[in-house]
Coordinates of C-alpha atoms in Angstrom, one line a residue:
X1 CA -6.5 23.0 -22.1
X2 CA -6.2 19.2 -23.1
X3 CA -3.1 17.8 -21.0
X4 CA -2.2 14.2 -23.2
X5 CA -0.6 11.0 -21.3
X6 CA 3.3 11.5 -21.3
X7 CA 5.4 9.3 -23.9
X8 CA 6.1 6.1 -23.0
X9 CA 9.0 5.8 -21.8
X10 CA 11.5 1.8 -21.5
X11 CA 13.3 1.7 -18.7
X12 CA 14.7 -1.3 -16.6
X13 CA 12.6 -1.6 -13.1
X14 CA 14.2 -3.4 -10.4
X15 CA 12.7 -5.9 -8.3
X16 CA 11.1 -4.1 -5.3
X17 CA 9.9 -6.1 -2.1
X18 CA 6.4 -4.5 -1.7
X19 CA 3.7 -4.7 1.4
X20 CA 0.2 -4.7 0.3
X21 CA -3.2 -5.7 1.2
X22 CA -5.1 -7.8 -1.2
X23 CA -8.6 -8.8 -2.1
X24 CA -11.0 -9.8 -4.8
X25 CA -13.5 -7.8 -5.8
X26 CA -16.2 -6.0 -8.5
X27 CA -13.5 -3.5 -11.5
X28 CA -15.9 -0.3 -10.2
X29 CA -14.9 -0.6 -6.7
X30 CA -11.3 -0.5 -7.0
X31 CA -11.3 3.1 -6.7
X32 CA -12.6 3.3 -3.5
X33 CA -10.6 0.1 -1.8
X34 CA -7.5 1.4 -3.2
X35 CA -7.3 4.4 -0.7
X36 CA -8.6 2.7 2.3
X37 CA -6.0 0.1 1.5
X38 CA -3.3 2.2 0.9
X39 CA -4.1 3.9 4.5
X40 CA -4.3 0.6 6.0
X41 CA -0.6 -0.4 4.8
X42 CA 0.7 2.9 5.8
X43 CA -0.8 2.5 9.3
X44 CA 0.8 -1.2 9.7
X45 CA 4.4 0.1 8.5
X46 CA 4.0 3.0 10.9
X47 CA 3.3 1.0 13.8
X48 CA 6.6 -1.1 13.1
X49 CA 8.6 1.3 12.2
X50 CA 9.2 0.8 8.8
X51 CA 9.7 3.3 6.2
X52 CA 7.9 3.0 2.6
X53 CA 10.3 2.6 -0.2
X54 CA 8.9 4.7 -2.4
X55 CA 4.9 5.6 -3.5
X56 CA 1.9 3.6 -3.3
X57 CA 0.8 1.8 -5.5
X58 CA -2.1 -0.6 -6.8
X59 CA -1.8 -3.7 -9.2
X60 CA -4.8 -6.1 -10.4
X61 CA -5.2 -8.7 -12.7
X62 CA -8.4 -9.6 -14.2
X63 CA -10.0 -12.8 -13.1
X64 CA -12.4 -15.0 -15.6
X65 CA -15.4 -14.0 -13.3
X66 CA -15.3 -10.3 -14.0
X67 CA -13.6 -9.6 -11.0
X68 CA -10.5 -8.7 -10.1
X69 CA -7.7 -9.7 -7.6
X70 CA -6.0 -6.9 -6.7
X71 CA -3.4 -5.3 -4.3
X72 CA -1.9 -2.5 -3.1
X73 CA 0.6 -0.8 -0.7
X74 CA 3.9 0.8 -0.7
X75 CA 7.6 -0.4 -1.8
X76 CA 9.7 -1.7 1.2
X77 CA 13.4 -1.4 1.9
X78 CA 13.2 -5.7 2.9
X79 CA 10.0 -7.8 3.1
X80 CA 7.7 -8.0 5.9
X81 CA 6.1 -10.6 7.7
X82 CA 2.3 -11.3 7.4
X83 CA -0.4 -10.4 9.5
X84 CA -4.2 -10.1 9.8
X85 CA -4.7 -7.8 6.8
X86 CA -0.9 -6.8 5.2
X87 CA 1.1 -9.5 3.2
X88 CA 4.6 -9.5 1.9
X89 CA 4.9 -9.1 -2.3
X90 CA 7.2 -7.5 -5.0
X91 CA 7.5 -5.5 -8.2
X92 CA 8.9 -7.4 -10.5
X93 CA 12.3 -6.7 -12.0
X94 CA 13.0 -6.2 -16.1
X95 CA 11.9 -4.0 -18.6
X96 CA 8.6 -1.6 -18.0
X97 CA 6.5 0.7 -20.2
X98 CA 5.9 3.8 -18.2
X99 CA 3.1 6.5 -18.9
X100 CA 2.2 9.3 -16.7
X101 CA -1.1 9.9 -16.2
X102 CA -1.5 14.3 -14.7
X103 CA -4.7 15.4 -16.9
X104 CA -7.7 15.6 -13.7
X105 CA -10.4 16.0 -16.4
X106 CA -8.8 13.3 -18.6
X107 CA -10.1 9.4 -17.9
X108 CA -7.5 6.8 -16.4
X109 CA -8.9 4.8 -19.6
X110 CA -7.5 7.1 -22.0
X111 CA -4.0 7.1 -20.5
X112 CA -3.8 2.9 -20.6
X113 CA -5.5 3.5 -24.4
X114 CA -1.5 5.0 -24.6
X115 CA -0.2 2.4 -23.1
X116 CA -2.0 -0.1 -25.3
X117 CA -1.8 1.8 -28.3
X118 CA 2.5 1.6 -28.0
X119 CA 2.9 -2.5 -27.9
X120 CA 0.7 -2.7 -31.1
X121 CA 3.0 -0.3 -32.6
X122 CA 6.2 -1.8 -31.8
X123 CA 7.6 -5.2 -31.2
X124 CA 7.1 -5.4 -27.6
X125 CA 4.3 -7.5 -25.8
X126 CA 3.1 -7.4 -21.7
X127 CA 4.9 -9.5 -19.6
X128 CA 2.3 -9.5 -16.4
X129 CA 0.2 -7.4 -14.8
X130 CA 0.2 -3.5 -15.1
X131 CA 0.3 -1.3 -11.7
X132 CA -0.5 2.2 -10.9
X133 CA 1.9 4.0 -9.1
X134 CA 0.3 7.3 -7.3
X135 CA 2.5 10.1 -7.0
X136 CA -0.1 12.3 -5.1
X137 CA -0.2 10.3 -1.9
X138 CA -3.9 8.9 -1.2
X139 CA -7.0 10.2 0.4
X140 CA -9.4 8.3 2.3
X141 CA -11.5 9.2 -0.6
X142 CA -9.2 9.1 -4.2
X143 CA -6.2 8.4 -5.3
X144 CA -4.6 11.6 -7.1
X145 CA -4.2 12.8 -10.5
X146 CA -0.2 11.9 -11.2
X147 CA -0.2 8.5 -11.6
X148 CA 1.9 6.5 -13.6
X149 CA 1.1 3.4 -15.4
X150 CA 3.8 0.8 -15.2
X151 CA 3.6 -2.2 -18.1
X152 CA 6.2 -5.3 -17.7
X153 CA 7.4 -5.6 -21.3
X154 CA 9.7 -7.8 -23.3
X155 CA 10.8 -7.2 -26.7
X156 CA 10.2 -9.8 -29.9
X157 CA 14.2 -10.8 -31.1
X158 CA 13.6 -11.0 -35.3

């Protein structure tokens, strides 16, 4: 049985203080720094006693290189301070494109092809950087199959 990406759905997100380990690397190993990082973020919030705000997540924007800076970490009631490897960010706040993303047999690619496919058909355009947002916590070795694709929007006034 063929499971399609959810509707998109517009919604208002709120700005979220995040903390998240970042680097810059090669698109096809993304998949397997996301996990580690995401474990490396939890561990550091652990050990300070502070409670993620919600699920982890990963956001990357695409550098002129080929590569890709990328992020990723949990939600965070306030920010935190720096240290060796986890740095203080946000989630920006505004209107977002959401798409769910459940089908394990189905490509992530397909599910941002929805995404995609939406702003052409409407008069909305990106306003930043997409992020995942994994609703199956991480493993040391992937990242789950409900993951939902978040799109910063804005909406062309006629």
């Amino acid at each position: 049985m063929l499971v399609t990406p959810t509707m998109p759905q517009v919604r208002f997100h709120s700005e979220e203080p995040t903390a998240v380990r970042r680097t810059v690397l090669d698109p096809e190993q993304l998949a397997d720094w996301v996990p580690s990082a995401c474990a490396t973020v939890a561990e550091h919030l652990r050990l300070h006693g502070i409670a993620p705000a919600g699920y982890p997540f990963a956001r990357y924007h695409a550098l002129p290189d080929g590569e890709i800076e990328a992020e990723a970490g949990f939600p965070v009631a306030a920010p935190v301070t720096d240290s060796d490897q986890i740095e203080p960010s946000k989630l920006p706040a505004g209107p977002v494109l959401a798409v769910w993303h459940t089908d394990p047999d189905q490509q992530l690619a397909e599910t941002y092809h929805t995404v995609d496919d939406w702003l052409d058909t409407t008069h909305a355009a990106p306003t930043g950087d997409r992020w995942e947002v994994y609703h199956d916590l991480p493993t040391c070795d992937r990242v789950g199959t409900r993951i939902e694709i978040i799109q910063p929007i804005t909406f062309a006034t006629t």
